[in-house]
């Protein structure tokens, strides 16, 4: 088993040290936050001028740290006034009122705080209201395709790409191998843990069967434009009455836990965001496949679209769904500096109808931003079609948009 450093995340941590800033590693459970924190812990420990205070709330030896009083006592007992103290806390949301401790320590000149959490509400309410904007969130994603190859000691090729598309990028799969049955059992355990700890318990959900039905519905409809009303209508057809407010709340809870990502629609001509009818993608497409069940023969385009969405985020884009009068653009991608690109996701461009749908919508956009179709079409690596670049999925996953 070969592990990798995920150096890009370590570089981001280093960038914000020494700036009176709390560094928070966020993301869904089991995407590798703890591993990145341990890598940073090893680096800190190698310097004798540093003092390390490490807490992992998923380990039983830290069960006695239940609230901020316990946390303060633990830190104070181990603090070394003659060294730089690195306080690393894994899954900090499991400590009651932890934000009070964070507020007490984050401006201390001899303390650096690096913490992890698996719920975005930890940021927006628990921390932000107490300390304002003095934190930096570093979002940890599941493995990229290139990381997947290294983790599993694979060579880039059709078989490896198929494994990635089918099984996803949870780092923990390296302990189970790439047998599909073993992978699905592990993914099911992750799903149950996320739903229980970060959705049901945190939000005191009572209608657990509906939550489970909702997450399966969203897996079946990954990449489709849907609304709370359309979900309510479907649930009524299945004999379950649920309000649109409850649907909206439950979907938000899943997004707060980073299991799902909601993507808004963007009017390309009108330059504005729509307020309803969004798309949902899963943090890990392997989890999405485990929820959907079966093989990928009938839903390969959904999975490819999910894979492309996550990699665009990994490349640093903000992503919206594009809306034209004549049709839809899968992704409108914008960098912080204003760079923009339009991306269509497809399985195989095999006939004129598919070509016209994917390339025609892009040709209809009358601006000079780059436009791409990404697919698994055989023999295509990178080709130009009247200003639209056709990329093979593998090329995109290893080289980006170029």
Short mmCIF file of C-alpha atoms in Angstrom, two decimals:
data_model
loop_
_atom_site.label_atom_id
_atom_site.label_comp_id
_atom_site.label_asym_id
_atom_site.label_seq_id
_atom_site.Cartn_x
_atom_site.Cartn_y
_atom_site.Cartn_z
CA UNK A 1 0.00 0.00 0.00
CA UNK A 2 1.49 3.31 -1.09
CA UNK A 3 0.24 6.50 0.54
CA UNK A 4 0.73 9.96 -0.91
CA UNK A 5 1.32 13.27 0.79
CA UNK A 6 -1.52 15.26 -0.82
CA UNK A 7 1.02 18.05 -0.86
CA UNK A 8 -1.38 20.64 -2.28
CA UNK A 9 -3.35 20.60 0.97
CA UNK A 10 -0.21 20.79 3.11
CA UNK A 11 0.93 23.79 1.05
CA UNK A 12 -2.38 25.52 1.73
CA UNK A 13 -1.98 24.96 5.48
CA UNK A 14 1.55 26.38 5.39
CA UNK A 15 0.31 29.44 3.51
CA UNK A 16 -1.94 30.56 6.38
CA UNK A 17 0.32 29.85 9.35
CA UNK A 18 1.49 32.86 11.36
CA UNK A 19 -1.43 35.07 10.35
CA UNK A 20 -3.61 34.93 13.50
CA UNK A 21 -5.95 32.69 11.54
CA UNK A 22 -7.71 29.49 12.51
CA UNK A 23 -7.14 26.89 9.81
CA UNK A 24 -10.12 24.58 9.33
CA UNK A 25 -9.99 21.47 7.18
CA UNK A 26 -13.53 20.74 6.05
CA UNK A 27 -15.22 18.07 3.99
CA UNK A 28 -17.30 14.95 4.21
CA UNK A 29 -16.23 12.26 6.67
CA UNK A 30 -13.68 9.79 5.30
CA UNK A 31 -12.38 12.00 2.50
CA UNK A 32 -8.94 12.28 4.12
CA UNK A 33 -9.08 15.27 6.48
CA UNK A 34 -7.59 13.24 9.35
CA UNK A 35 -4.86 11.92 7.07
CA UNK A 36 -3.88 15.44 5.95
CA UNK A 37 -3.89 16.56 9.60
CA UNK A 38 -1.63 13.65 10.55
CA UNK A 39 0.76 14.50 7.71
CA UNK A 40 0.96 18.05 9.06
CA UNK A 41 1.37 16.65 12.59
CA UNK A 42 4.38 14.61 11.46
CA UNK A 43 5.94 17.67 9.87
CA UNK A 44 5.43 19.77 13.01
CA UNK A 45 6.82 17.03 15.25
CA UNK A 46 10.06 16.90 13.26
CA UNK A 47 11.02 20.38 14.48
CA UNK A 48 12.31 20.41 18.12
CA UNK A 49 11.26 24.07 18.47
CA UNK A 50 7.60 23.05 18.17
CA UNK A 51 5.28 21.65 20.81
CA UNK A 52 2.47 19.47 19.52
CA UNK A 53 -0.97 19.18 21.16
CA UNK A 54 -3.01 16.68 19.16
CA UNK A 55 -6.63 15.61 19.79
CA UNK A 56 -8.63 13.17 17.71
CA UNK A 57 -12.24 13.03 18.87
CA UNK A 58 -12.82 9.80 16.98
CA UNK A 59 -10.35 8.03 19.29
CA UNK A 60 -11.52 6.72 22.66
CA UNK A 61 -8.51 8.13 24.54
CA UNK A 62 -9.98 11.59 24.02
CA UNK A 63 -13.47 10.74 25.26
CA UNK A 64 -12.90 12.77 28.43
CA UNK A 65 -12.78 15.99 26.35
CA UNK A 66 -16.51 16.61 26.15
CA UNK A 67 -16.81 20.41 26.29
CA UNK A 68 -14.76 23.58 26.02
CA UNK A 69 -13.83 23.47 29.74
CA UNK A 70 -12.24 20.05 29.21
CA UNK A 71 -10.55 21.28 26.04
CA UNK A 72 -9.07 24.34 27.75
CA UNK A 73 -7.72 22.21 30.59
CA UNK A 74 -6.17 19.71 28.17
CA UNK A 75 -4.44 22.44 26.15
CA UNK A 76 -3.24 24.42 29.18
CA UNK A 77 -1.76 21.34 30.81
CA UNK A 78 0.33 20.56 27.71
CA UNK A 79 1.19 24.07 26.55
CA UNK A 80 4.91 24.93 26.48
CA UNK A 81 5.62 28.63 26.98
CA UNK A 82 9.05 28.35 25.40
CA UNK A 83 7.95 26.86 22.09
CA UNK A 84 5.45 27.37 19.29
CA UNK A 85 2.41 25.29 20.26
CA UNK A 86 0.54 23.63 17.43
CA UNK A 87 -2.96 22.66 18.57
CA UNK A 88 -4.42 20.13 16.12
CA UNK A 89 -7.98 18.95 16.78
CA UNK A 90 -9.68 16.36 14.59
CA UNK A 91 -13.51 16.45 14.31
CA UNK A 92 -13.82 19.38 16.68
CA UNK A 93 -17.60 19.63 16.31
CA UNK A 94 -17.86 16.68 18.73
CA UNK A 95 -16.73 19.00 21.57
CA UNK A 96 -19.57 21.07 23.05
CA UNK A 97 -19.12 24.84 22.66
CA UNK A 98 -15.66 24.31 21.18
CA UNK A 99 -15.89 27.77 19.61
CA UNK A 100 -15.30 29.35 23.03
CA UNK A 101 -11.92 27.63 23.26
CA UNK A 102 -11.07 28.56 19.70
CA UNK A 103 -11.87 32.20 20.43
CA UNK A 104 -9.63 32.11 23.52
CA UNK A 105 -6.56 30.70 21.82
CA UNK A 106 -6.49 31.78 18.20
CA UNK A 107 -4.77 35.16 18.80
CA UNK A 108 -2.20 33.82 21.25
CA UNK A 109 1.26 34.48 19.71
CA UNK A 110 2.60 31.05 20.65
CA UNK A 111 -0.37 29.01 19.36
CA UNK A 112 -1.34 27.85 15.89
CA UNK A 113 -4.78 26.23 15.56
CA UNK A 114 -5.51 23.67 12.86
CA UNK A 115 -8.83 21.85 13.22
CA UNK A 116 -11.08 19.61 11.15
CA UNK A 117 -14.86 19.40 10.90
CA UNK A 118 -17.46 17.52 8.90
CA UNK A 119 -20.31 20.01 8.86
CA UNK A 120 -20.38 23.40 7.15
CA UNK A 121 -22.70 24.81 9.81
CA UNK A 122 -19.76 24.50 12.17
CA UNK A 123 -18.30 27.39 10.19
CA UNK A 124 -21.31 29.52 9.40
CA UNK A 125 -22.86 29.56 12.86
CA UNK A 126 -20.61 28.04 15.50
CA UNK A 127 -17.37 29.82 14.61
CA UNK A 128 -18.20 32.73 12.36
CA UNK A 129 -20.60 34.35 14.82
CA UNK A 130 -17.98 34.18 17.58
CA UNK A 131 -14.79 35.28 15.83
CA UNK A 132 -15.92 36.89 12.60
CA UNK A 133 -13.86 36.10 9.55
CA UNK A 134 -10.61 35.12 11.29
CA UNK A 135 -10.51 31.62 9.87
CA UNK A 136 -9.48 29.98 6.63
CA UNK A 137 -11.41 27.01 5.32
CA UNK A 138 -9.48 24.42 3.33
CA UNK A 139 -11.91 22.10 1.59
CA UNK A 140 -10.64 18.50 1.37
CA UNK A 141 -12.07 16.43 -1.48
CA UNK A 142 -12.00 12.74 -2.22
CA UNK A 143 -9.12 11.45 -4.33
CA UNK A 144 -8.58 12.83 -7.78
CA UNK A 145 -8.08 10.31 -10.57
CA UNK A 146 -4.30 10.80 -10.45
CA UNK A 147 -4.28 10.32 -6.67
CA UNK A 148 -6.46 7.23 -7.12
CA UNK A 149 -3.82 5.75 -9.45
CA UNK A 150 -1.04 6.33 -6.92
CA UNK A 151 -3.06 5.13 -3.91
CA UNK A 152 -3.93 1.85 -5.63
CA UNK A 153 -0.67 1.44 -7.56
CA UNK A 154 -2.43 1.49 -10.93
CA UNK A 155 -1.31 2.53 -14.39
CA UNK A 156 -3.42 5.04 -16.26
CA UNK A 157 -5.61 3.21 -18.78
CA UNK A 158 -9.14 2.14 -19.59
CA UNK A 159 -9.31 -0.41 -16.77
CA UNK A 160 -8.08 2.03 -14.13
CA UNK A 161 -10.44 4.77 -15.33
CA UNK A 162 -13.34 2.30 -15.25
CA UNK A 163 -12.48 1.40 -11.65
CA UNK A 164 -12.39 5.08 -10.70
CA UNK A 165 -15.72 5.79 -12.38
CA UNK A 166 -17.33 2.79 -10.70
CA UNK A 167 -15.81 2.92 -7.21
CA UNK A 168 -14.99 6.57 -6.61
CA UNK A 169 -12.20 8.18 -4.63
CA UNK A 170 -12.65 7.49 -0.91
CA UNK A 171 -9.08 7.06 0.40
CA UNK A 172 -10.21 4.29 2.78
CA UNK A 173 -10.77 1.94 -0.15
CA UNK A 174 -7.03 1.34 -0.17
CA UNK A 175 -7.51 -0.90 2.89
CA UNK A 176 -10.16 -3.02 1.17
CA UNK A 177 -8.88 -3.22 -2.37
CA UNK A 178 -10.93 -2.61 -5.49
CA UNK A 179 -13.23 -5.59 -5.29
CA UNK A 180 -16.67 -4.10 -5.86
CA UNK A 181 -18.47 -6.00 -3.12
CA UNK A 182 -15.90 -5.00 -0.49
CA UNK A 183 -15.94 -1.41 -1.74
CA UNK A 184 -19.72 -1.20 -1.53
CA UNK A 185 -19.73 -2.53 2.03
CA UNK A 186 -17.22 0.14 3.06
CA UNK A 187 -19.14 2.88 1.22
CA UNK A 188 -22.37 1.80 2.92
CA UNK A 189 -20.66 2.13 6.30
CA UNK A 190 -19.52 5.65 5.37
CA UNK A 191 -23.02 6.60 4.20
CA UNK A 192 -24.56 5.38 7.46
CA UNK A 193 -21.95 7.23 9.55
CA UNK A 194 -22.43 10.52 7.70
CA UNK A 195 -26.21 10.30 7.86
CA UNK A 196 -26.27 9.37 11.54
CA UNK A 197 -23.60 11.68 12.97
CA UNK A 198 -23.68 14.69 10.68
CA UNK A 199 -27.31 14.78 9.55
CA UNK A 200 -29.71 12.91 11.84
CA UNK A 201 -28.12 13.58 15.23
CA UNK A 202 -26.94 17.11 14.52
CA UNK A 203 -30.30 18.24 13.13
CA UNK A 204 -32.48 16.04 15.37
CA UNK A 205 -34.22 14.49 12.38
CA UNK A 206 -37.23 12.36 13.19
CA UNK A 207 -38.35 11.22 9.76
CA UNK A 208 -35.30 9.06 9.06
CA UNK A 209 -37.00 6.87 6.41
CA UNK A 210 -37.76 9.95 4.34
CA UNK A 211 -34.17 11.16 4.64
CA UNK A 212 -32.96 7.79 3.35
CA UNK A 213 -35.48 7.90 0.49
CA UNK A 214 -34.43 11.44 -0.37
CA UNK A 215 -30.74 10.66 -0.61
CA UNK A 216 -31.49 7.66 -2.84
CA UNK A 217 -33.77 9.84 -5.01
CA UNK A 218 -30.98 12.38 -5.42
CA UNK A 219 -28.57 9.59 -6.35
CA UNK A 220 -30.98 8.42 -9.05
CA UNK A 221 -31.35 11.99 -10.30
CA UNK A 222 -27.76 13.20 -10.10
CA UNK A 223 -27.20 16.02 -12.57
CA UNK A 224 -30.89 16.57 -13.30
CA UNK A 225 -32.54 19.92 -12.69
CA UNK A 226 -34.98 19.32 -9.85
CA UNK A 227 -36.99 21.35 -7.36
CA UNK A 228 -38.53 20.73 -3.96
CA UNK A 229 -41.94 20.69 -5.65
CA UNK A 230 -40.90 17.96 -8.11
CA UNK A 231 -39.49 15.86 -5.26
CA UNK A 232 -42.70 16.32 -3.22
CA UNK A 233 -44.76 15.27 -6.24
CA UNK A 234 -42.67 12.13 -6.70
CA UNK A 235 -42.89 11.26 -3.01
CA UNK A 236 -46.67 11.63 -3.09
CA UNK A 237 -46.73 9.19 -6.01
CA UNK A 238 -44.93 6.75 -3.70
CA UNK A 239 -47.53 7.25 -0.98
CA UNK A 240 -45.46 9.57 1.21
CA UNK A 241 -46.65 13.06 2.04
CA UNK A 242 -43.91 15.57 2.76
CA UNK A 243 -43.81 19.37 2.62
CA UNK A 244 -41.52 21.28 0.29
CA UNK A 245 -40.07 23.04 3.34
CA UNK A 246 -39.02 19.72 4.85
CA UNK A 247 -37.49 18.66 1.53
CA UNK A 248 -35.53 21.90 1.28
CA UNK A 249 -34.30 21.54 4.85
CA UNK A 250 -33.29 17.89 4.49
CA UNK A 251 -31.41 18.59 1.25
CA UNK A 252 -29.60 21.45 2.99
CA UNK A 253 -28.63 19.17 5.88
CA UNK A 254 -27.08 16.73 3.38
CA UNK A 255 -25.16 19.61 1.78
CA UNK A 256 -24.04 20.86 5.20
CA UNK A 257 -22.50 17.42 5.77
CA UNK A 258 -20.69 17.71 2.42
CA UNK A 259 -22.30 14.53 1.12
CA UNK A 260 -24.09 16.58 -1.54
CA UNK A 261 -23.36 19.79 -3.40
CA UNK A 262 -26.14 21.99 -4.74
CA UNK A 263 -25.36 23.78 -8.00
CA UNK A 264 -27.40 26.82 -8.99
CA UNK A 265 -28.56 27.69 -12.49
CA UNK A 266 -27.01 30.68 -14.24
CA UNK A 267 -28.68 32.64 -17.04
CA UNK A 268 -25.83 33.03 -19.53
CA UNK A 269 -27.45 35.85 -21.50
CA UNK A 270 -29.04 37.65 -18.54
CA UNK A 271 -25.97 37.24 -16.30
CA UNK A 272 -28.01 36.30 -13.23
CA UNK A 273 -28.65 33.34 -10.96
CA UNK A 274 -32.03 31.63 -10.78
CA UNK A 275 -33.44 31.04 -7.31
CA UNK A 276 -34.97 27.59 -7.82
CA UNK A 277 -34.54 24.37 -9.76
CA UNK A 278 -31.00 23.26 -9.04
CA UNK A 279 -28.75 20.28 -9.68
CA UNK A 280 -27.19 18.08 -7.03
CA UNK A 281 -23.89 16.22 -7.21
CA UNK A 282 -22.28 13.87 -4.70
CA UNK A 283 -18.96 14.54 -3.00
CA UNK A 284 -17.93 11.01 -3.94
CA UNK A 285 -19.37 9.41 -7.05
CA UNK A 286 -18.62 5.98 -5.60
CA UNK A 287 -21.06 6.72 -2.76
CA UNK A 288 -23.53 7.93 -5.35
CA UNK A 289 -23.16 4.61 -7.20
CA UNK A 290 -23.56 2.62 -3.98
CA UNK A 291 -26.84 4.42 -3.28
CA UNK A 292 -28.10 4.04 -6.84
CA UNK A 293 -27.17 0.35 -7.01
CA UNK A 294 -26.74 -1.78 -10.10
CA UNK A 295 -24.17 -1.27 -12.84
CA UNK A 296 -23.27 1.92 -14.63
CA UNK A 297 -24.60 0.87 -18.03
CA UNK A 298 -27.83 2.80 -17.58
CA UNK A 299 -26.52 5.88 -15.82
CA UNK A 300 -22.96 6.37 -17.04
CA UNK A 301 -23.63 9.95 -18.17
CA UNK A 302 -24.77 10.91 -14.66
CA UNK A 303 -21.58 9.52 -13.16
CA UNK A 304 -19.34 11.19 -15.74
CA UNK A 305 -21.06 14.50 -15.05
CA UNK A 306 -20.50 14.04 -11.30
CA UNK A 307 -16.83 13.20 -11.88
CA UNK A 308 -16.34 16.28 -14.07
CA UNK A 309 -18.11 18.55 -11.59
CA UNK A 310 -15.85 17.48 -8.71
CA UNK A 311 -12.70 17.87 -10.78
CA UNK A 312 -13.71 21.37 -11.88
CA UNK A 313 -14.03 22.28 -8.19
CA UNK A 314 -10.63 20.69 -7.59
CA UNK A 315 -9.19 22.92 -10.33
CA UNK A 316 -10.41 25.98 -8.46
CA UNK A 317 -13.56 26.88 -10.39
CA UNK A 318 -16.86 28.08 -9.00
CA UNK A 319 -19.41 26.05 -10.93
CA UNK A 320 -22.98 26.84 -11.99
CA UNK A 321 -25.41 25.26 -14.44
CA UNK A 322 -25.75 27.35 -17.60
CA UNK A 323 -29.17 28.24 -18.95
CA UNK A 324 -29.79 29.33 -22.55
CA UNK A 325 -33.11 29.99 -24.23
CA UNK A 326 -32.45 27.06 -26.53
CA UNK A 327 -31.07 24.65 -23.97
CA UNK A 328 -28.76 23.94 -21.07
CA UNK A 329 -25.01 24.10 -20.57
CA UNK A 330 -23.86 21.59 -17.99
CA UNK A 331 -21.30 23.83 -16.34
CA UNK A 332 -20.41 27.52 -16.31
CA UNK A 333 -17.01 27.61 -14.62
CA UNK A 334 -15.52 30.78 -13.16
CA UNK A 335 -12.17 31.41 -11.47
CA UNK A 336 -11.75 34.10 -8.77
CA UNK A 337 -9.88 36.29 -11.27
CA UNK A 338 -12.85 36.24 -13.64
CA UNK A 339 -11.64 33.56 -16.06
CA UNK A 340 -14.59 31.61 -17.42
CA UNK A 341 -15.13 28.38 -19.32
CA UNK A 342 -18.18 26.47 -20.52
CA UNK A 343 -18.24 22.67 -20.24
CA UNK A 344 -20.58 20.01 -21.57
CA UNK A 345 -20.37 16.46 -20.18
CA UNK A 346 -21.23 13.49 -22.38
CA UNK A 347 -20.65 9.76 -22.59
CA UNK A 348 -19.93 9.16 -26.27
CA UNK A 349 -20.51 11.49 -29.23
CA UNK A 350 -21.79 8.74 -31.51
CA UNK A 351 -24.44 10.37 -33.71
CA UNK A 352 -25.61 13.71 -35.08
CA UNK A 353 -28.30 14.16 -32.44
CA UNK A 354 -25.76 13.88 -29.62
CA UNK A 355 -23.31 16.09 -31.50
CA UNK A 356 -25.90 18.79 -32.11
CA UNK A 357 -27.01 18.76 -28.48
CA UNK A 358 -23.56 18.97 -26.95
CA UNK A 359 -21.67 21.08 -29.48
CA UNK A 360 -24.65 23.07 -30.74
CA UNK A 361 -25.48 24.55 -27.34
CA UNK A 362 -21.89 25.69 -26.95
CA UNK A 363 -21.77 27.16 -30.45
CA UNK A 364 -24.86 29.19 -29.52
CA UNK A 365 -22.93 31.11 -26.85
CA UNK A 366 -21.66 34.24 -28.54
CA UNK A 367 -18.70 35.20 -26.40
CA UNK A 368 -14.99 34.43 -26.52
CA UNK A 369 -14.62 32.32 -23.40
CA UNK A 370 -13.26 28.79 -24.02
CA UNK A 371 -15.80 26.02 -24.54
CA UNK A 372 -15.35 22.29 -24.01
CA UNK A 373 -17.10 18.97 -24.51
CA UNK A 374 -15.68 16.25 -22.25
CA UNK A 375 -16.56 12.65 -23.09
CA UNK A 376 -15.38 9.05 -23.24
CA UNK A 377 -15.53 9.00 -27.04
CA UNK A 378 -12.87 6.53 -28.25
CA UNK A 379 -9.78 7.84 -30.08
CA UNK A 380 -10.43 11.43 -29.00
CA UNK A 381 -7.77 13.05 -26.83
CA UNK A 382 -8.09 16.70 -27.73
CA UNK A 383 -9.74 18.09 -30.85
CA UNK A 384 -11.13 21.43 -32.01
CA UNK A 385 -14.59 21.85 -33.54
CA UNK A 386 -15.22 25.42 -34.68
CA UNK A 387 -13.93 26.87 -31.43
CA UNK A 388 -15.21 24.07 -29.16
CA UNK A 389 -12.55 21.77 -27.73
CA UNK A 390 -13.43 18.09 -27.46
CA UNK A 391 -11.52 16.47 -24.58
CA UNK A 392 -11.38 12.85 -23.54
CA UNK A 393 -12.30 12.41 -19.87
CA UNK A 394 -8.90 10.92 -19.07
CA UNK A 395 -7.13 13.89 -20.63
CA UNK A 396 -9.24 16.25 -18.53
CA UNK A 397 -8.62 14.33 -15.30
CA UNK A 398 -4.86 14.27 -15.81
CA UNK A 399 -4.23 17.64 -17.51
CA UNK A 400 -7.24 19.82 -16.72
CA UNK A 401 -8.80 22.07 -19.34
CA UNK A 402 -5.43 23.22 -20.59
#
